[in-house]
Every structure is written in C-alpha cells, then in structure tokens.
Amino acid sequence: MSIDILGTGSYLPEKIMTNADFEKFLDTSDEWITTRTGIKQRHIADGMTNCEMSVIAANRALAEAGLTINDIGTIIAASVTNEMDVPSIASQVQRAMGASCAAFDVNAACTGFMYALKAAVGFVLQDNKPVLVIGTEVLSRFMDWTDRSTCILFADGTGAAVVGPGDSLKYLEVYAHPDTGHSLEIPGINNGLNEGVSKFSYVSMNGKEIYKFATRQVPLDVQKAMDALNLKPEDIDWIVPHQANVRILEIASKRLGIPLEKFYMNIADVGNTSAASVPIVMDEMNKKGLFKAGDTVVITAFGGGLTSACAVLTWK
Amino acid sequence: MVYEKICEIIAEKMDIDASDILMESTFESLKIDSLDMVEIVMDIEEEFDISIEEAENLKTVADLVNFIEENK
C-alpha cells in the first residue's frame, strides 16, 4: 500500500520581477543572472500571505481530485516563511477553508514538500483518508535586497497535491546531512540571541557550498533510487527537480546519463520557490498533460539543513 | 603531470581542446566562470586528494598547478 496523487494545484502571485528590474538597483545584469542561474523572472507575493495563496492552490488541487476540504483527513504544509510562529500555515488554511481535520507544518527548507509527502503516506495509510499536502513560500519577505547573490534567486508561490490510498508511489527517501559550514540559513527574527537588538532576518547563503552539495547529492540520490528499483536511464520518463539552478541540473543530467530534456524546468519563469518548487512544477507538468499513464516520474529535491530527497512514482 | 591532468579536467568540463589550455591561460580567457570553477575544483580535489579553500585567488592555470604542487 502506498499513495496515489489525486489532484494538483498551484498559485503564482501576479506581480512579476524581471532580471531587468534588478538592474535598476543592483550591480547585476540579465546576462549574469541568466547564465549563472537560468532565471529570467520571478513572482512576488506583494502583500499576499502563504495562507491566501495556499487556499487557492488547495482548491485547485481538490477540484482536480473531485473532493472537497471535508474529505481531507490531514493538511500538511511545508514552508520556511510562515508569517506567524503559531498557528501553523496548515492550521491557518484549515481555518480559512472551514475544515476540522488535523493540520501541521513541516520545515525541511527546499526539501520540505518531500518530507511532507513522506509524512502524508503515514497519515493516508493510518486514517485511510486523503491528505492535502502544500508547499508554500513568501521568500521575498526574507530577502536582503542589497545582496545580489541571493535576492535574484528566491521567489514566492504555492503548490499543492491531494494524495490518497493507492499504489503510484514506488519509492520515497528523505535525507539530512549536517550543514557544518552554516551554508544556508535564515537566522530568525528577534531570536533572543542578540539581546536588545531587533534585526530583520534575511536568507544568507554560501552559494558555492550549496552548489557543491547539490551537484554531488542530486546524482547520488537519484542513482540510489534507480538502483533500488532497477531502473535504467531510458526507463525514466521525467525528472521533476527542485528548481534552484539550471546548471546544477545540467551536471546531474551528465553524471546520471539521463538526457537534460527529461529534466523539466520552469525556473526561468518562477525562480527558486523553496518548498513550493516541486509541487508547482508537478502541477505545471500535470496541467500541460505531460504525464502519461504509466510514466516513471522521478522527483528530486535538496536544500537547507542540508536536506535532500528522491521519490519515484508511476503516473496514473 | 599535474598540468596535463588539469588540462584534461578543464578540457572535459568546458568542452574545449586540451591543447588550447596553456600554463599562462587565465580562467577568464578560457570562459570559466565561478560555477565552472567550483566544479573544476571539486574534480581536482578528488583527483589529487587535496582541499582547495581559496579558489577565488587562483587566476591562471599556472596558479592552480603551483597550488597543487605545494599542497599535494
């Protein structure tokens, strides 16, 4: 027993920031950003909250699944950008949608949706009820807009999936590797560590260390999954990757011997939306009709923690 | 020997001819950007079993050869 994906949904806020917009206030260029990241534009929440975006994405996923929020047993939201410490985003969504099911959040940075999916498998199987899994971020609130190495990368958006009892998911492993170098952090607002100092908290990242980690880890995780299921590169129809950097995926493609065309990318339009990245990509591919019944789909993600994960499912 | 191995690694990574990589070639002239450099350094660290901490100080192939000779 495992799970099926019953429906997917996503929401990208209307406001768009292009690379050219950054040229106006930062020493950077469209050419620099494009060649080093693959990003051309990103969506900015501009006042919308994670909860508001999640409700829209959730309703879209529920509609595809042919379910209502009352059919859901548990809501799990993955995020690093909840506007409040309490309640969780999942609880805010539950309240906004008038539901009475269980609700909680997961923080595993950009791998968060995969951890949430792993938790969802347990809830689905124990309760025999569908679970609403959300990945949502408003990272624009945590950007240092003077730091050209980070603020061009991260963006806002929400993806959701409704999962229920089934047999599509063949493999899902999640990992954590100590971030000894403090390579990717959001230190937290008023965390009490600096008495009397009230400082807003920004994403800080050692890009080179994360790049090293990702270019090693993605091929390792995917190869491990392929070995476990006895899959060859030609058996894989799609790789659904966390959208962090086109160059990381080019290297993964080369190392794994899986053609780059199988790595679906929307990073040019969406940027890095952390925990929302994987479900946004999945929904985009699903809505475009790219998944055919029986397709072998590999999902890979990595991020702060340092965390990583890989899943394999047979599309229905 | 170190030089030949470096040329081999760079040629493979950048998809260029190893004979176009000279001792005095700067990484800039070989169109190697900071992310390419991360990968090249990773391959070199593995090949020579060394650790290169300050890769941004290395500007030319000769800098890299010298660093490896001194630290291997």
Tab-separated table of N, CA and C in Angstrom, chain A residues 89-238:
chain	number	residue	atom	x	y	z
A	89	ILE	N	0.885	27.214	9.142
A	89	ILE	CA	0.197	27.570	7.885
A	89	ILE	C	-0.956	26.594	7.651
A	90	ALA	N	-0.713	25.310	7.921
A	90	ALA	CA	-1.765	24.304	7.727
A	90	ALA	C	-2.987	24.635	8.571
A	91	SER	N	-2.757	25.089	9.809
A	91	SER	CA	-3.891	25.459	10.677
A	91	SER	C	-4.583	26.712	10.169
A	92	GLN	N	-3.812	27.654	9.637
A	92	GLN	CA	-4.419	28.861	9.061
A	92	GLN	C	-5.285	28.487	7.859
A	93	VAL	N	-4.791	27.556	7.040
A	93	VAL	CA	-5.535	27.101	5.856
A	93	VAL	C	-6.803	26.376	6.295
A	94	GLN	N	-6.656	25.548	7.317
A	94	GLN	CA	-7.804	24.811	7.842
A	94	GLN	C	-8.897	25.781	8.282
A	95	ARG	N	-8.489	26.814	9.020
A	95	ARG	CA	-9.439	27.829	9.494
A	95	ARG	C	-10.087	28.557	8.312
A	96	ALA	N	-9.243	28.965	7.349
A	96	ALA	CA	-9.751	29.732	6.207
A	96	ALA	C	-10.717	28.911	5.356
A	97	MET	N	-10.502	27.590	5.306
A	97	MET	CA	-11.350	26.744	4.458
A	97	MET	C	-12.502	26.119	5.243
A	98	GLY	N	-12.582	26.449	6.513
A	98	GLY	CA	-13.685	25.935	7.324
A	98	GLY	C	-13.627	24.439	7.540
A	99	ALA	N	-12.432	23.894	7.650
A	99	ALA	CA	-12.283	22.447	7.823
A	99	ALA	C	-12.094	22.109	9.300
A	100	SER	N	-12.155	20.819	9.613
A	100	SER	CA	-11.961	20.418	11.004
A	100	SER	C	-10.944	19.281	11.118
A	101	CYS	N	-10.174	19.062	10.048
A	101	CYS	CA	-9.224	17.948	10.023
A	101	CYS	C	-7.939	18.298	10.783
A	102	ALA	N	-7.037	17.322	10.894
A	102	ALA	CA	-5.730	17.562	11.508
A	102	ALA	C	-4.912	18.491	10.615
A	103	ALA	N	-3.982	19.227	11.226
A	103	ALA	CA	-3.188	20.189	10.446
A	103	ALA	C	-1.863	20.468	11.136
A	104	PHE	N	-0.790	20.438	10.365
A	104	PHE	CA	0.525	20.803	10.921
A	104	PHE	C	1.492	21.158	9.808
A	105	ASP	N	2.598	21.809	10.188
A	105	ASP	CA	3.611	22.242	9.215
A	105	ASP	C	4.880	21.401	9.319
A	106	VAL	N	5.655	21.459	8.239
A	106	VAL	CA	6.947	20.782	8.158
A	106	VAL	C	7.960	21.811	7.676
A	107	ASN	N	9.127	21.826	8.288
A	107	ASN	CA	10.217	22.667	7.779
A	107	ASN	C	11.403	21.782	7.432
A	108	ALA	N	11.625	21.594	6.164
A	108	ALA	CA	12.846	20.939	5.698
A	108	ALA	C	13.370	21.750	4.511
A	109	ALA	N	13.244	23.073	4.630
A	109	ALA	CA	13.711	24.016	3.611
A	109	ALA	C	13.198	23.612	2.225
A	110	CYS	N	14.054	23.635	1.210
A	110	CYS	CA	13.590	23.374	-0.156
A	110	CYS	C	13.153	21.924	-0.354
A	111	THR	N	13.521	21.040	0.586
A	111	THR	CA	13.108	19.638	0.512
A	111	THR	C	11.796	19.425	1.253
A	112	GLY	N	11.232	20.485	1.813
A	112	GLY	CA	10.070	20.392	2.696
A	112	GLY	C	8.890	19.626	2.125
A	113	PHE	N	8.578	19.864	0.848
A	113	PHE	CA	7.418	19.184	0.272
A	113	PHE	C	7.615	17.668	0.276
A	114	MET	N	8.841	17.230	0.059
A	114	MET	CA	9.131	15.792	0.026
A	114	MET	C	8.988	15.167	1.416
A	115	TYR	N	9.452	15.892	2.427
A	115	TYR	CA	9.260	15.431	3.808
A	115	TYR	C	7.765	15.389	4.133
A	116	ALA	N	7.042	16.402	3.686
A	116	ALA	CA	5.596	16.451	3.939
A	116	ALA	C	4.898	15.277	3.252
A	117	LEU	N	5.366	14.955	2.050
A	117	LEU	CA	4.789	13.831	1.297
A	117	LEU	C	5.046	12.518	2.042
A	118	LYS	N	6.251	12.390	2.602
A	118	LYS	CA	6.596	11.181	3.367
A	118	LYS	C	5.679	11.059	4.591
A	119	ALA	N	5.456	12.186	5.273
A	119	ALA	CA	4.542	12.178	6.419
A	119	ALA	C	3.129	11.830	5.952
A	120	ALA	N	2.756	12.368	4.791
A	120	ALA	CA	1.400	12.137	4.258
A	120	ALA	C	1.141	10.654	4.024
A	121	VAL	N	2.161	9.927	3.588
A	121	VAL	CA	1.990	8.483	3.352
A	121	VAL	C	1.505	7.822	4.641
A	122	GLY	N	2.132	8.176	5.766
A	122	GLY	CA	1.745	7.616	7.062
A	122	GLY	C	0.317	7.977	7.436
A	123	PHE	N	-0.049	9.238	7.243
A	123	PHE	CA	-1.405	9.679	7.602
A	123	PHE	C	-2.452	9.021	6.707
A	124	VAL	N	-2.163	8.933	5.419
A	124	VAL	CA	-3.111	8.308	4.481
A	124	VAL	C	-3.354	6.853	4.894
A	125	LEU	N	-2.275	6.143	5.171
A	125	LEU	CA	-2.410	4.715	5.430
A	125	LEU	C	-3.049	4.445	6.792
A	126	GLN	N	-2.746	5.296	7.799
A	126	GLN	CA	-3.325	5.076	9.128
A	126	GLN	C	-4.796	5.453	9.169
A	127	ASP	N	-5.145	6.554	8.475
A	127	ASP	CA	-6.520	7.069	8.583
A	127	ASP	C	-7.394	6.652	7.411
A	128	ASN	N	-6.757	6.122	6.354
A	128	ASN	CA	-7.474	5.768	5.129
A	128	ASN	C	-8.271	6.951	4.579
A	129	LYS	N	-7.677	8.136	4.658
A	129	LYS	CA	-8.326	9.356	4.163
A	129	LYS	C	-7.322	10.159	3.351
A	130	PRO	N	-7.789	10.929	2.362
A	130	PRO	CA	-6.865	11.755	1.581
A	130	PRO	C	-6.182	12.819	2.442
A	131	VAL	N	-4.997	13.203	2.030
A	131	VAL	CA	-4.235	14.249	2.717
A	131	VAL	C	-3.943	15.370	1.727
A	132	LEU	N	-4.088	16.598	2.197
A	132	LEU	CA	-3.745	17.776	1.387
A	132	LEU	C	-2.323	18.193	1.757
A	133	VAL	N	-1.411	18.096	0.783
A	133	VAL	CA	-0.010	18.453	1.027
A	133	VAL	C	0.289	19.754	0.287
A	134	ILE	N	0.797	20.736	1.034
A	134	ILE	CA	1.043	22.062	0.463
A	134	ILE	C	2.519	22.410	0.596
A	135	GLY	N	3.083	23.038	-0.441
A	135	GLY	CA	4.406	23.657	-0.317
A	135	GLY	C	4.215	25.129	-0.646
A	136	THR	N	4.569	26.012	0.258
A	136	THR	CA	4.276	27.432	0.025
A	136	THR	C	5.377	28.320	0.583
A	137	GLU	N	5.703	29.385	-0.136
A	137	GLU	CA	6.743	30.298	0.347
A	137	GLU	C	6.451	31.738	-0.072
A	138	VAL	N	6.733	32.649	0.869
A	138	VAL	CA	6.830	34.072	0.538
A	138	VAL	C	8.250	34.475	0.905
A	139	LEU	N	9.185	34.060	0.072
A	139	LEU	CA	10.609	34.295	0.379
A	139	LEU	C	11.005	35.753	0.186
A	140	SER	N	10.192	36.511	-0.579
A	140	SER	CA	10.540	37.919	-0.812
A	140	SER	C	10.608	38.698	0.500
A	141	ARG	N	9.906	38.226	1.540
A	141	ARG	CA	9.966	38.878	2.853
A	141	ARG	C	11.325	38.670	3.527
A	142	PHE	N	12.074	37.692	3.087
A	142	PHE	CA	13.325	37.341	3.764
A	142	PHE	C	14.555	37.636	2.913
A	143	MET	N	14.377	38.516	1.918
A	143	MET	CA	15.489	38.862	1.044
A	143	MET	C	16.183	40.128	1.518
A	144	ASP	N	17.495	40.099	1.486
A	144	ASP	CA	18.282	41.315	1.631
A	144	ASP	C	18.421	41.868	0.210
A	145	TRP	N	17.660	42.926	-0.075
A	145	TRP	CA	17.589	43.422	-1.461
A	145	TRP	C	18.865	44.153	-1.882
A	146	THR	N	19.870	44.185	-0.993
A	146	THR	CA	21.172	44.716	-1.393
A	146	THR	C	22.163	43.589	-1.662
A	147	ASP	N	21.748	42.330	-1.410
A	147	ASP	CA	22.649	41.182	-1.598
A	147	ASP	C	22.346	40.526	-2.943
A	148	ARG	N	23.155	40.869	-3.945
A	148	ARG	CA	22.860	40.396	-5.304
A	148	ARG	C	23.064	38.889	-5.462
A	149	SER	N	23.713	38.242	-4.491
A	149	SER	CA	23.933	36.801	-4.631
A	149	SER	C	22.720	35.989	-4.186
A	150	THR	N	21.799	36.588	-3.440
A	150	THR	CA	20.621	35.827	-3.002
A	150	THR	C	19.291	36.381	-3.524
A	151	CYS	N	19.137	37.722	-3.548
A	151	CYS	CA	17.785	38.253	-3.797
A	151	CYS	C	17.301	38.003	-5.219
A	152	ILE	N	18.215	37.694	-6.129
A	152	ILE	CA	17.810	37.383	-7.503
A	152	ILE	C	17.302	35.941	-7.635
A	153	LEU	N	17.591	35.107	-6.623
A	153	LEU	CA	17.321	33.668	-6.743
A	153	LEU	C	15.921	33.273	-6.284
A	154	PHE	N	15.539	33.832	-5.119
A	154	PHE	CA	14.369	33.279	-4.433
A	154	PHE	C	13.090	34.029	-4.779
A	155	ALA	N	11.974	33.325	-4.679
A	155	ALA	CA	10.710	33.885	-5.131
A	155	ALA	C	9.540	33.296	-4.359
A	156	ASP	N	8.339	33.728	-4.725
A	156	ASP	CA	7.132	33.359	-3.990
A	156	ASP	C	6.222	32.473	-4.835
A	157	GLY	N	5.433	31.658	-4.167
A	157	GLY	CA	4.462	30.819	-4.867
A	157	GLY	C	4.023	29.659	-3.988
A	158	THR	N	3.013	28.947	-4.481
A	158	THR	CA	2.444	27.833	-3.716
A	158	THR	C	2.074	26.690	-4.655
A	159	GLY	N	2.351	25.479	-4.206
A	159	GLY	CA	1.893	24.298	-4.926
A	159	GLY	C	1.214	23.362	-3.943
A	160	ALA	N	0.271	22.560	-4.438
A	160	ALA	CA	-0.432	21.635	-3.543
A	160	ALA	C	-0.742	20.346	-4.277
A	161	ALA	N	-0.869	19.275	-3.510
A	161	ALA	CA	-1.282	18.000	-4.071
A	161	ALA	C	-2.220	17.324	-3.079
A	162	VAL	N	-3.250	16.688	-3.606
A	162	VAL	CA	-4.108	15.851	-2.771
A	162	VAL	C	-3.698	14.413	-3.042
A	163	VAL	N	-3.354	13.697	-1.971
A	163	VAL	CA	-2.935	12.304	-2.126
A	163	VAL	C	-3.883	11.408	-1.342
A	164	GLY	N	-4.069	10.203	-1.854
A	164	GLY	CA	-4.960	9.246	-1.181
A	164	GLY	C	-4.425	7.840	-1.330
A	165	PRO	N	-5.089	6.860	-0.714
A	165	PRO	CA	-4.618	5.484	-0.779
A	165	PRO	C	-4.438	5.028	-2.223
A	166	GLY	N	-3.373	4.315	-2.510
A	166	GLY	CA	-3.126	3.864	-3.880
A	166	GLY	C	-1.809	3.135	-3.960
A	167	ASP	N	-1.262	3.047	-5.178
A	167	ASP	CA	-0.001	2.314	-5.332
A	167	ASP	C	0.972	3.012	-6.295
A	168	SER	N	0.749	4.309	-6.560
A	168	SER	CA	1.612	5.015	-7.524
A	168	SER	C	3.020	5.253	-7.000
A	169	LEU	N	3.099	5.615	-5.730
A	169	LEU	CA	4.404	5.975	-5.166
A	169	LEU	C	5.201	4.700	-4.900
A	170	LYS	N	6.330	4.573	-5.615
A	170	LYS	CA	7.130	3.347	-5.516
A	170	LYS	C	8.306	3.500	-4.555
A	171	TYR	N	8.702	4.739	-4.314
A	171	TYR	CA	9.948	4.965	-3.575
A	171	TYR	C	9.948	6.394	-3.074
A	172	LEU	N	10.315	6.587	-1.819
A	172	LEU	CA	10.461	7.964	-1.295
A	172	LEU	C	11.429	7.943	-0.132
A	173	GLU	N	12.622	8.450	-0.359
A	173	GLU	CA	13.633	8.509	0.694
A	173	GLU	C	13.958	9.972	0.964
A	174	VAL	N	14.038	10.329	2.240
A	174	VAL	CA	14.460	11.681	2.612
A	174	VAL	C	15.745	11.589	3.430
A	175	TYR	N	16.585	12.590	3.275
A	175	TYR	CA	17.897	12.583	3.928
A	175	TYR	C	18.180	13.933	4.586
A	176	ALA	N	19.089	13.910	5.572
A	176	ALA	CA	19.622	15.159	6.110
A	176	ALA	C	21.119	14.983	6.338
A	177	HIS	N	21.878	16.014	5.970
A	177	HIS	CA	23.342	15.982	6.036
A	177	HIS	C	23.763	17.234	6.799
A	178	PRO	N	24.524	17.095	7.905
A	178	PRO	CA	24.815	18.273	8.723
A	178	PRO	C	25.428	19.428	7.922
A	179	ASP	N	24.858	20.619	8.093
A	179	ASP	CA	25.371	21.813	7.410
A	179	ASP	C	26.468	22.414	8.292
A	180	THR	N	27.623	21.776	8.284
A	180	THR	CA	28.718	22.171	9.187
A	180	THR	C	29.211	23.577	8.886
A	181	GLY	N	29.065	24.007	7.661
A	181	GLY	CA	29.563	25.329	7.286
A	181	GLY	C	28.530	26.443	7.380
A	182	HIS	N	27.352	26.140	7.959
A	182	HIS	CA	26.260	27.133	8.027
A	182	HIS	C	26.042	27.768	6.650
A	183	SER	N	25.878	26.923	5.641
A	183	SER	CA	25.853	27.374	4.253
A	183	SER	C	24.551	28.033	3.838
A	184	LEU	N	23.454	27.694	4.506
A	184	LEU	CA	22.151	28.235	4.088
A	184	LEU	C	21.297	28.436	5.326
A	185	GLU	N	21.063	29.699	5.681
A	185	GLU	CA	20.355	29.975	6.934
A	185	GLU	C	19.405	31.165	6.805
A	186	ILE	N	18.322	31.107	7.594
A	186	ILE	CA	17.504	32.285	7.893
A	186	ILE	C	17.522	32.359	9.423
A	187	PRO	N	18.339	33.251	9.989
A	187	PRO	CA	18.587	33.185	11.433
A	187	PRO	C	17.368	33.384	12.328
A	188	GLY	N	16.300	34.000	11.842
A	188	GLY	CA	15.121	34.185	12.687
A	188	GLY	C	15.029	35.602	13.214
A	189	ILE	N	13.789	36.068	13.369
A	189	ILE	CA	13.562	37.447	13.817
A	189	ILE	C	13.537	37.471	15.336
A	190	ASN	N	14.218	38.424	15.945
A	190	ASN	CA	14.204	38.579	17.394
A	190	ASN	C	14.380	37.239	18.102
A	191	ASN	N	15.411	36.541	17.714
A	191	ASN	CA	15.557	35.190	18.239
A	191	ASN	C	16.140	35.142	19.647
A	192	GLY	N	16.371	36.311	20.246
A	192	GLY	CA	16.840	36.342	21.620
A	192	GLY	C	18.333	36.169	21.753
A	193	LEU	N	18.995	35.870	20.664
A	193	LEU	CA	20.442	35.644	20.722
A	193	LEU	C	21.188	36.970	20.858
A	194	ASN	N	20.624	38.035	20.295
A	194	ASN	CA	21.244	39.353	20.407
A	194	ASN	C	20.333	40.239	21.249
A	195	GLU	N	20.604	40.300	22.532
A	195	GLU	CA	19.715	40.996	23.451
A	195	GLU	C	19.569	42.469	23.062
A	196	GLY	N	18.333	42.911	22.995
A	196	GLY	CA	18.078	44.312	22.712
A	196	GLY	C	18.207	44.676	21.243
A	197	VAL	N	18.635	43.753	20.445
A	197	VAL	CA	18.806	44.047	19.029
A	197	VAL	C	17.633	43.461	18.251
A	198	SER	N	16.908	44.323	17.577
A	198	SER	CA	15.798	43.857	16.772
A	198	SER	C	16.198	43.978	15.315
A	199	LYS	N	16.497	42.866	14.729
A	199	LYS	CA	17.021	42.898	13.377
A	199	LYS	C	16.204	41.961	12.516
A	200	PHE	N	15.787	42.466	11.361
A	200	PHE	CA	15.047	41.583	10.480
A	200	PHE	C	16.002	40.523	9.934
A	201	SER	N	15.444	39.374	9.628
A	201	SER	CA	16.263	38.217	9.312
A	201	SER	C	16.226	37.891	7.820
A	202	TYR	N	17.374	37.815	7.218
A	202	TYR	CA	17.444	37.543	5.784
A	202	TYR	C	18.025	36.163	5.499
A	203	VAL	N	17.748	35.678	4.313
A	203	VAL	CA	18.398	34.453	3.841
A	203	VAL	C	19.882	34.741	3.650
A	204	SER	N	20.731	33.915	4.252
A	204	SER	CA	22.156	34.017	3.944
A	204	SER	C	22.618	32.681	3.373
A	205	MET	N	23.366	32.765	2.299
A	205	MET	CA	23.736	31.532	1.608
A	205	MET	C	25.157	31.594	1.096
A	206	ASN	N	25.898	30.504	1.317
A	206	ASN	CA	27.189	30.336	0.677
A	206	ASN	C	26.935	29.546	-0.613
A	207	GLY	N	26.745	30.291	-1.690
A	207	GLY	CA	26.328	29.691	-2.953
A	207	GLY	C	27.236	28.572	-3.434
A	208	LYS	N	28.530	28.765	-3.254
A	208	LYS	CA	29.469	27.746	-3.746
A	208	LYS	C	29.315	26.429	-2.990
A	209	GLU	N	29.140	26.530	-1.661
A	209	GLU	CA	28.980	25.309	-0.865
A	209	GLU	C	27.683	24.588	-1.221
A	210	ILE	N	26.616	25.354	-1.418
A	210	ILE	CA	25.336	24.743	-1.773
A	210	ILE	C	25.428	24.116	-3.177
A	211	TYR	N	26.108	24.807	-4.059
A	211	TYR	CA	26.301	24.296	-5.427
A	211	TYR	C	27.066	22.964	-5.402
A	212	LYS	N	28.109	22.937	-4.580
A	212	LYS	CA	28.893	21.697	-4.413
A	212	LYS	C	28.010	20.581	-3.890
A	213	PHE	N	27.271	20.912	-2.821
A	213	PHE	CA	26.400	19.920	-2.184
A	213	PHE	C	25.392	19.369	-3.198
A	214	ALA	N	24.736	20.272	-3.912
A	214	ALA	CA	23.658	19.852	-4.812
A	214	ALA	C	24.186	19.048	-5.994
A	215	THR	N	25.316	19.477	-6.562
A	215	THR	CA	25.821	18.762	-7.735
A	215	THR	C	26.302	17.361	-7.364
A	216	ARG	N	26.672	17.161	-6.089
A	216	ARG	CA	27.028	15.813	-5.631
A	216	ARG	C	25.786	15.016	-5.261
A	217	GLN	N	24.893	15.670	-4.491
A	217	GLN	CA	23.808	14.939	-3.840
A	217	GLN	C	22.713	14.496	-4.806
A	218	VAL	N	22.345	15.360	-5.745
A	218	VAL	CA	21.245	15.004	-6.654
A	218	VAL	C	21.566	13.717	-7.429
A	219	PRO	N	22.743	13.627	-8.061
A	219	PRO	CA	23.046	12.376	-8.764
A	219	PRO	C	23.104	11.167	-7.822
A	220	LEU	N	23.635	11.354	-6.599
A	220	LEU	CA	23.705	10.244	-5.635
A	220	LEU	C	22.307	9.748	-5.281
A	221	ASP	N	21.417	10.690	-4.944
A	221	ASP	CA	20.062	10.316	-4.509
A	221	ASP	C	19.293	9.630	-5.640
A	222	VAL	N	19.402	10.192	-6.849
A	222	VAL	CA	18.648	9.634	-7.978
A	222	VAL	C	19.203	8.254	-8.350
A	223	GLN	N	20.537	8.130	-8.334
A	223	GLN	CA	21.152	6.839	-8.668
A	223	GLN	C	20.723	5.768	-7.672
A	224	LYS	N	20.656	6.149	-6.390
A	224	LYS	CA	20.250	5.213	-5.340
A	224	LYS	C	18.821	4.715	-5.590
A	225	ALA	N	17.951	5.647	-5.983
A	225	ALA	CA	16.562	5.286	-6.288
A	225	ALA	C	16.506	4.356	-7.494
A	226	MET	N	17.309	4.685	-8.524
A	226	MET	CA	17.329	3.855	-9.739
A	226	MET	C	17.827	2.453	-9.418
A	227	ASP	N	18.866	2.381	-8.577
A	227	ASP	CA	19.403	1.067	-8.196
A	227	ASP	C	18.357	0.259	-7.429
A	228	ALA	N	17.655	0.944	-6.513
A	228	ALA	CA	16.674	0.253	-5.664
A	228	ALA	C	15.541	-0.333	-6.500
A	229	LEU	N	15.154	0.361	-7.568
A	229	LEU	CA	14.023	-0.088	-8.393
A	229	LEU	C	14.486	-0.752	-9.691
A	230	ASN	N	15.802	-0.887	-9.802
A	230	ASN	CA	16.376	-1.495	-11.006
A	230	ASN	C	15.974	-0.728	-12.274
A	231	LEU	N	16.073	0.593	-12.214
A	231	LEU	CA	15.722	1.439	-13.356
A	231	LEU	C	16.968	1.850	-14.114
A	232	LYS	N	16.874	1.847	-15.431
A	232	LYS	CA	17.948	2.387	-16.269
A	232	LYS	C	17.541	3.788	-16.720
A	233	PRO	N	18.519	4.599	-17.150
A	233	PRO	CA	18.170	5.964	-17.576
A	233	PRO	C	17.010	5.996	-18.573
A	234	GLU	N	16.974	5.034	-19.493
A	234	GLU	CA	15.927	5.060	-20.516
A	234	GLU	C	14.538	4.683	-19.962
A	235	ASP	N	14.513	4.108	-18.746
A	235	ASP	CA	13.221	3.764	-18.143
A	235	ASP	C	12.523	4.986	-17.558
A	236	ILE	N	13.285	6.073	-17.358
A	236	ILE	CA	12.728	7.265	-16.706
A	236	ILE	C	12.126	8.201	-17.748
A	237	ASP	N	10.849	8.556	-17.548
A	237	ASP	CA	10.179	9.444	-18.497
A	237	ASP	C	10.392	10.906	-18.135
A	238	TRP	N	10.341	11.219	-16.834
A	238	TRP	CA	10.517	12.604	-16.404
A	238	TRP	C	11.299	12.673	-15.102
